[in-house]
C-alpha cells in the first residue's frame, strides 16, 4: 500500500489518487494536519512497527510498501488547553511527540519513496 502524506486541501494529490484508483492501486492518504495519535513498538525480530491514527482510522506500518511525500509532514501540536494547570506537561508531551515522529520518519525512509520531508516547501523547481 502507498502511504501518501499530504495536506487536506492539495488538489494535485486528489488527482493522482483518481489515477491510483483507476489502476486499482492500494493507497492511504494521511493528511498531515489531522493526526490524532501514534504508537511505536519493537517486535521480537528487533525491528520497529508503528500505527498512526488519523480521521478515525489506523494506518499500520506493516501495510505500507511505498511512501509519497506530497506536502506537509507529520506535525502535531498538543492542545495546551488539555493541561491548563501545567504548561510544562504539555511542553514535555510535545517533545515526546517529536521524538516519536522522528522514529516513524526514520522507519519510512527505508521504504521506496517519492519526495523528501526534509526539503518541505523549500523545493526549488528550477533546480529540480
Coordinates of N, CA, C and O in Angstrom, one line a residue:
X1 N 0.8 -1.2 0.0 CA 0.0 0.0 0.0 C 0.9 1.2 0.0 O 1.9 1.3 0.7
X2 N 0.5 2.2 -0.7 CA 1.2 3.5 -0.8 C 0.7 4.4 0.3 O -0.5 4.7 0.4
X3 N 1.6 5.0 1.1 CA 1.2 6.0 2.1 C 1.5 7.3 1.4 O 2.6 7.6 1.0
X4 N 0.4 8.1 1.3 CA 0.5 9.5 0.7 C 0.4 10.5 1.9 O -0.6 10.5 2.6
X5 N 1.5 11.2 2.1 CA 1.5 12.3 3.2 C 1.3 13.6 2.5 O 2.1 14.0 1.7
X6 N 0.1 14.2 2.7 CA -0.2 15.4 2.0 C -1.0 16.4 2.9 O -1.2 16.1 4.1
X7 N -1.4 17.5 2.4 CA -2.3 18.4 3.0 C -3.7 18.1 2.5 O -3.9 17.7 1.4
X8 N -4.7 18.3 3.4 CA -6.1 18.1 3.1 C -6.5 18.8 1.8 O -7.3 18.3 1.0
X9 N -6.1 20.0 1.6 CA -6.5 20.9 0.5 C -5.8 20.7 -0.8 O -6.0 21.4 -1.7
X10 N -4.8 19.8 -0.8 CA -4.0 19.7 -2.0 C -4.7 19.0 -3.2 O -5.0 17.8 -3.1
X11 N -5.1 19.7 -4.2 CA -5.9 19.3 -5.3 C -5.1 18.3 -6.1 O -5.6 17.3 -6.6
X12 N -3.8 18.5 -6.3 CA -3.0 17.6 -7.2 C -2.9 16.2 -6.6 O -3.0 15.2 -7.3
X13 N -2.9 16.1 -5.3 CA -2.9 14.8 -4.6 C -4.2 14.1 -5.0 O -4.2 12.9 -5.3
X14 N -5.3 14.8 -4.9 CA -6.6 14.2 -5.3 C -6.6 13.7 -6.7 O -7.2 12.6 -7.0
X15 N -6.0 14.4 -7.6 CA -5.9 13.9 -9.0 C -5.1 12.7 -9.1 O -5.5 11.7 -9.9
X16 N -4.0 12.6 -8.5 CA -3.2 11.4 -8.5 C -3.9 10.2 -7.9 O -3.9 9.1 -8.4
X17 N -4.6 10.4 -6.8 CA -5.4 9.4 -6.2 C -6.5 8.8 -7.2 O -6.7 7.6 -7.2
X18 N -7.1 9.7 -8.0 CA -8.0 9.2 -9.0 C -7.3 8.2 -10.0 O -7.9 7.2 -10.3
X19 N -6.1 8.5 -10.4 CA -5.4 7.6 -11.2 C -5.0 6.3 -10.5 O -5.1 5.2 -11.1
X20 N -4.6 6.4 -9.3 CA -4.3 5.2 -8.5 C -5.6 4.3 -8.4 O -5.5 3.1 -8.5
X21 N -6.7 4.9 -8.2 CA -8.0 4.2 -8.2 C -8.2 3.5 -9.5 O -8.7 2.4 -9.6
X22 N -8.0 4.3 -10.6 CA -8.2 3.8 -11.9 C -7.4 2.5 -12.2 O -7.8 1.5 -12.8
X23 N -6.2 2.5 -11.7 CA -5.3 1.3 -11.8 C -5.3 0.3 -10.7 O -4.5 -0.6 -10.6
X24 N -6.3 0.5 -9.8 CA -6.6 -0.4 -8.7 C -5.3 -0.6 -7.8 O -5.0 -1.7 -7.3
X25 N -4.7 0.6 -7.5 CA -3.5 0.6 -6.6 C -4.0 0.9 -5.2 O -4.8 1.8 -5.0
X26 N -3.6 0.1 -4.2 CA -4.0 0.3 -2.9 C -3.2 1.5 -2.3 O -2.0 1.6 -2.4
X27 N -3.9 2.4 -1.6 CA -3.3 3.6 -1.1 C -4.0 4.1 0.2 O -5.1 3.7 0.4
X28 N -3.4 4.9 1.0 CA -4.0 5.6 2.1 C -3.4 7.0 2.2 O -2.2 7.2 2.0
X29 N -4.3 8.0 2.3 CA -3.8 9.3 2.4 C -3.8 9.8 3.8 O -4.8 9.6 4.6
X30 N -2.7 10.3 4.2 CA -2.5 10.9 5.6 C -2.4 12.4 5.5 O -1.4 12.9 5.0
X31 N -3.5 13.0 5.8 CA -3.5 14.5 5.8 C -2.7 14.9 7.1 O -3.2 14.7 8.2
X32 N -1.6 15.5 6.8 CA -0.6 15.8 7.9 C -1.2 16.6 9.1 O -0.8 16.4 10.2
X33 N -2.2 17.4 8.8 CA -2.7 18.2 9.8 C -3.8 17.6 10.7 O -4.3 18.2 11.6
X34 N -4.1 16.3 10.4 CA -5.2 15.7 11.1 C -4.8 14.4 11.8 O -5.5 13.4 11.9
X35 N -3.6 14.4 12.3 CA -3.1 13.2 13.0 C -3.6 13.3 14.5 O -3.4 14.3 15.1
X36 N -4.2 12.2 14.9 CA -4.7 12.3 16.3 C -3.9 11.4 17.3 O -4.1 11.5 18.5
X37 N -3.0 10.6 16.8 CA -2.1 9.9 17.7 C -1.2 8.9 16.9 O -1.4 8.7 15.7
X38 N -0.3 8.3 17.6 CA 0.6 7.3 17.0 C 1.2 6.4 18.1 O 1.2 6.9 19.3
X39 N 1.6 5.2 17.7 CA 2.2 4.3 18.7 C 3.3 3.7 17.9 O 3.3 3.4 16.7
X40 N 4.4 3.3 18.7 CA 5.5 2.6 18.1 C 5.9 1.5 19.0 O 5.8 1.6 20.3
X41 N 6.3 0.4 18.5 CA 6.7 -0.8 19.3 C 7.8 -1.5 18.5 O 7.9 -1.4 17.3
X42 N 8.5 -2.3 19.3 CA 9.6 -3.1 18.7 C 9.1 -4.6 18.7 O 8.7 -5.0 19.8
X43 N 9.2 -5.3 17.6 CA 8.8 -6.6 17.6 C 9.9 -7.6 18.0 O 11.0 -7.1 18.3
X44 N 9.6 -8.8 18.1 CA 10.6 -9.8 18.6 C 11.8 -9.9 17.7 O 12.9 -10.4 18.1
X45 N 11.7 -9.5 16.4 CA 12.8 -9.6 15.5 C 13.7 -8.4 15.6 O 14.7 -8.3 14.9
X46 N 13.4 -7.4 16.4 CA 14.2 -6.2 16.7 C 13.9 -5.1 15.8 O 14.5 -4.0 15.8
X47 N 12.9 -5.2 14.9 CA 12.5 -4.1 14.0 C 11.3 -3.3 14.6 O 10.6 -3.8 15.5
X48 N 11.1 -2.1 14.2 CA 10.0 -1.3 14.7 C 8.8 -1.4 13.9 O 8.8 -1.7 12.7
X49 N 7.7 -1.3 14.5 CA 6.3 -1.3 13.9 C 5.6 -0.1 14.5 O 5.8 0.3 15.7
X50 N 4.8 0.6 13.7 CA 4.1 1.7 14.2 C 2.7 1.8 13.7 O 2.4 1.2 12.7
X51 N 1.8 2.5 14.4 CA 0.5 2.8 14.0 C 0.2 4.3 14.1 O 0.6 4.9 15.1
X52 N -0.3 4.8 13.0 CA -0.7 6.3 13.0 C -2.2 6.3 13.0 O -2.8 5.7 12.2
X53 N -2.8 7.2 13.8 CA -4.2 7.3 13.9 C -4.6 8.7 13.3 O -4.0 9.7 13.6
X54 N -5.5 8.6 12.3 CA -6.0 9.8 11.7 C -7.4 9.6 11.1 O -7.7 8.6 10.5
X55 N -8.2 10.6 11.4 CA -9.6 10.6 11.0 C -10.3 9.3 11.2 O -11.0 8.7 10.3
X56 N -10.2 8.7 12.4 CA -10.9 7.5 12.8 C -10.3 6.2 12.2 O -10.9 5.2 12.4
X57 N -9.2 6.3 11.6 CA -8.6 5.0 11.0 C -7.2 4.9 11.5 O -6.5 5.8 11.9
X58 N -6.7 3.6 11.5 CA -5.4 3.3 12.0 C -4.6 2.8 10.8 O -5.0 1.9 10.1
X59 N -3.4 3.4 10.5 CA -2.5 3.1 9.5 C -1.4 2.3 10.1 O -0.6 2.9 10.9
X60 N -1.2 1.1 9.7 CA -0.2 0.2 10.4 C 1.0 0.1 9.4 O 0.9 -0.1 8.2
X61 N 2.2 0.2 10.0 CA 3.5 0.2 9.2 C 3.6 -1.1 8.4 O 4.2 -1.0 7.3
X62 N 3.1 -2.2 8.8 CA 3.3 -3.4 8.1 C 2.6 -3.4 6.8 O 2.9 -4.2 5.9
X63 N 1.6 -2.5 6.6 CA 0.8 -2.4 5.4 C 1.5 -1.5 4.3 O 1.1 -1.6 3.2
X64 N 2.4 -0.7 4.8 CA 3.0 0.4 3.9 C 4.2 -0.2 3.1 O 5.1 -0.8 3.7
X65 N 4.1 -0.1 1.8 CA 5.2 -0.6 1.0 C 6.0 0.5 0.3 O 7.1 0.4 -0.1
X66 N 5.3 1.7 0.1 CA 5.9 2.9 -0.5 C 5.4 4.1 0.1 O 4.3 4.1 0.7
X67 N 6.1 5.2 -0.1 CA 5.7 6.5 0.5 C 5.8 7.6 -0.5 O 6.8 7.7 -1.3
X68 N 4.8 8.5 -0.5 CA 4.8 9.7 -1.4 C 4.6 10.9 -0.4 O 3.6 11.0 0.2
X69 N 5.7 11.7 -0.3 CA 5.6 12.9 0.5 C 5.2 14.0 -0.5 O 6.0 14.5 -1.2
X70 N 4.0 14.4 -0.5 CA 3.5 15.4 -1.4 C 3.7 16.8 -0.8 O 4.3 17.6 -1.3
X71 N 3.0 17.0 0.3 CA 3.2 18.3 1.1 C 3.0 17.9 2.6 O 2.3 16.9 2.9
X72 N 3.5 18.7 3.4 CA 3.3 18.5 4.8 C 4.2 17.5 5.4 O 4.9 16.8 4.7
X73 N 4.1 17.3 6.7 CA 4.8 16.3 7.4 C 3.9 15.9 8.6 O 2.9 16.6 8.8
X74 N 4.3 15.0 9.4 CA 3.5 14.5 10.5 C 3.7 15.5 11.7 O 4.4 15.2 12.6
X75 N 3.1 16.6 11.5 CA 3.1 17.6 12.6 C 1.9 17.5 13.5 O 0.8 17.2 13.1
X76 N 2.2 17.7 14.7 CA 1.1 17.6 15.7 C 1.5 18.5 16.9 O 2.6 18.4 17.4
X77 N 0.6 19.3 17.3 CA 0.8 20.2 18.5 C -0.3 19.8 19.5 O -1.5 19.8 19.2
X78 N 0.1 19.4 20.6 CA -0.8 19.1 21.7 C -1.6 20.3 22.1 O -1.0 21.4 22.2
X79 N -2.9 20.1 22.3 CA -3.7 21.2 22.7 C -3.4 21.6 24.1 O -3.6 20.8 25.0
X80 N -2.8 22.8 24.3 CA -2.4 23.3 25.6 C -3.6 23.4 26.5 O -3.4 23.4 27.8
X81 N -4.8 23.5 26.0 CA -6.0 23.6 26.8 C -6.3 22.3 27.6 O -7.0 22.3 28.6
X82 N -5.7 21.2 27.1 CA -5.8 19.9 27.9 C -5.1 19.9 29.2 O -5.4 19.1 30.1
X83 N -4.1 20.8 29.3 CA -3.3 20.9 30.6 C -3.3 22.3 31.0 O -2.2 22.9 31.1
X84 N -4.4 22.9 31.3 CA -4.4 24.4 31.7 C -3.6 24.7 32.9 O -3.1 25.8 33.0
X85 N -3.5 23.7 33.8 CA -2.8 24.0 35.1 C -1.3 23.8 35.0 O -0.6 24.2 35.9
X86 N -0.8 23.1 33.9 CA 0.6 22.8 33.9 C 1.1 22.8 32.4 O 1.0 21.8 31.7
X87 N 1.6 23.9 32.0 CA 2.1 24.0 30.6 C 3.3 23.2 30.5 O 3.6 22.7 29.4
X88 N 4.1 22.9 31.5 CA 5.3 22.0 31.5 C 4.9 20.6 31.0 O 5.7 20.0 30.2
X89 N 3.8 20.1 31.4 CA 3.4 18.8 30.9 C 3.1 18.8 29.4 O 3.5 17.9 28.7
X90 N 2.4 19.8 28.9 CA 2.1 20.0 27.5 C 3.4 20.1 26.7 O 3.6 19.5 25.7
X91 N 4.4 20.9 27.2 CA 5.7 21.0 26.5 C 6.4 19.7 26.4 O 7.0 19.3 25.4
X92 N 6.4 18.9 27.5 CA 7.0 17.6 27.6 C 6.3 16.7 26.6 O 7.0 15.9 25.9
X93 N 5.0 16.7 26.5 CA 4.3 15.8 25.6 C 4.6 16.2 24.2 O 4.8 15.3 23.3
X94 N 4.7 17.4 23.9 CA 5.1 17.9 22.5 C 6.5 17.4 22.2 O 6.7 16.9 21.0
X95 N 7.4 17.4 23.1 CA 8.8 16.9 22.9 C 8.7 15.4 22.6 O 9.4 15.0 21.7
X96 N 8.0 14.7 23.4 CA 7.9 13.3 23.2 C 7.3 12.9 21.8 O 7.7 12.0 21.1
X97 N 6.3 13.7 21.4 CA 5.7 13.5 20.1 C 6.7 13.7 19.0 O 6.8 12.9 18.1
X98 N 7.5 14.7 19.1 CA 8.5 15.0 18.0 C 9.5 13.8 18.0 O 9.9 13.4 16.9
X99 N 9.9 13.2 19.1 CA 10.7 12.1 19.1 C 10.1 10.9 18.4 O 10.7 10.2 17.6
X100 N 8.8 10.7 18.7 CA 8.1 9.6 18.1 C 8.0 9.8 16.6 O 8.3 8.9 15.8
X101 N 7.7 11.0 16.1 CA 7.6 11.3 14.7 C 9.0 11.1 14.0 O 9.0 10.6 12.9
X102 N 10.1 11.5 14.6 CA 11.4 11.2 14.1 C 11.7 9.7 13.9 O 12.2 9.3 12.8
X103 N 11.2 8.9 14.8 CA 11.4 7.5 14.7 C 10.6 6.9 13.6 O 11.0 6.1 12.8
X104 N 9.3 7.4 13.4 CA 8.4 6.9 12.4 C 9.0 7.4 11.0 O 9.1 6.6 10.1
X105 N 9.5 8.6 10.9 CA 10.1 9.1 9.7 C 11.3 8.3 9.3 O 11.5 8.0 8.1
X106 N 12.1 7.9 10.3 CA 13.3 7.1 10.0 C 12.9 5.7 9.5 O 13.5 5.2 8.5
X107 N 11.8 5.1 10.0 CA 11.3 3.9 9.5 C 10.8 4.0 8.1 O 11.1 3.1 7.2
X108 N 10.1 5.1 7.8 CA 9.6 5.3 6.5 C 10.7 5.6 5.4 O 10.5 5.3 4.3
X109 N 11.8 6.1 5.9 CA 12.9 6.5 5.0 C 13.5 5.2 4.3 O 14.2 5.3 3.3
X110 N 13.3 4.1 5.0 CA 13.9 2.9 4.4 C 13.1 2.3 3.3 O 13.5 1.4 2.6
X111 N 11.8 2.8 3.1 CA 11.0 2.3 2.0 C 11.2 3.1 0.7 O 11.7 4.2 0.8
X112 N 10.8 2.5 -0.4 CA 10.9 3.3 -1.7 C 9.9 4.5 -1.5 O 8.8 4.4 -1.0
X113 N 10.4 5.7 -2.0 CA 9.6 6.9 -1.8 C 9.8 7.9 -2.9 O 10.8 7.9 -3.6
X114 N 8.9 8.8 -2.9 CA 9.0 10.0 -3.8 C 8.8 11.2 -2.8 O 8.0 11.2 -2.0
X115 N 9.7 12.1 -3.0 CA 9.7 13.3 -2.2 C 10.6 13.1 -1.0 O 11.1 12.1 -0.7
X116 N 10.8 14.3 -0.3 CA 11.6 14.3 0.9 C 11.1 15.3 1.9 O 11.0 16.5 1.6
X117 N 10.6 14.8 3.0 CA 10.0 15.7 4.0 C 11.0 16.7 4.6 O 10.7 17.8 5.0
X118 N 12.3 16.4 4.5 CA 13.4 17.3 5.0 C 13.4 18.6 4.1 O 13.7 19.7 4.6
X119 N 13.1 18.5 2.8 CA 13.0 19.7 2.0 C 11.8 20.5 2.2 O 11.8 21.7 2.2
X120 N 10.7 19.8 2.5 CA 9.4 20.5 2.8 C 9.0 21.4 1.6 O 9.1 21.0 0.4
X121 N 8.6 22.6 1.9 CA 8.1 23.5 0.9 C 9.2 24.4 0.3 O 9.0 25.3 -0.4
X122 N 10.5 24.1 0.7 CA 11.6 24.9 0.2 C 12.1 24.4 -1.1 O 13.3 24.7 -1.5
X123 N 11.4 23.5 -1.8 CA 11.8 23.0 -3.0 C 12.0 24.0 -4.1 O 11.1 24.8 -4.3
X124 N 13.1 24.0 -4.8 CA 13.3 25.0 -5.9 C 13.1 24.2 -7.2 O 13.9 23.4 -7.6
X125 N 11.9 24.5 -7.8 CA 11.6 23.8 -9.0 C 12.6 24.0 -10.2 O 12.7 23.1 -11.0
X126 N 13.2 25.1 -10.2 CA 14.2 25.4 -11.2 C 15.4 24.4 -11.0 O 16.0 23.9 -12.0
X127 N 15.8 24.1 -9.8 CA 16.9 23.2 -9.5 C 16.5 21.8 -9.8 O 17.3 21.0 -10.2
X128 N 15.3 21.4 -9.6 CA 14.8 20.1 -9.9 C 14.8 19.9 -11.4 O 15.3 18.9 -11.9

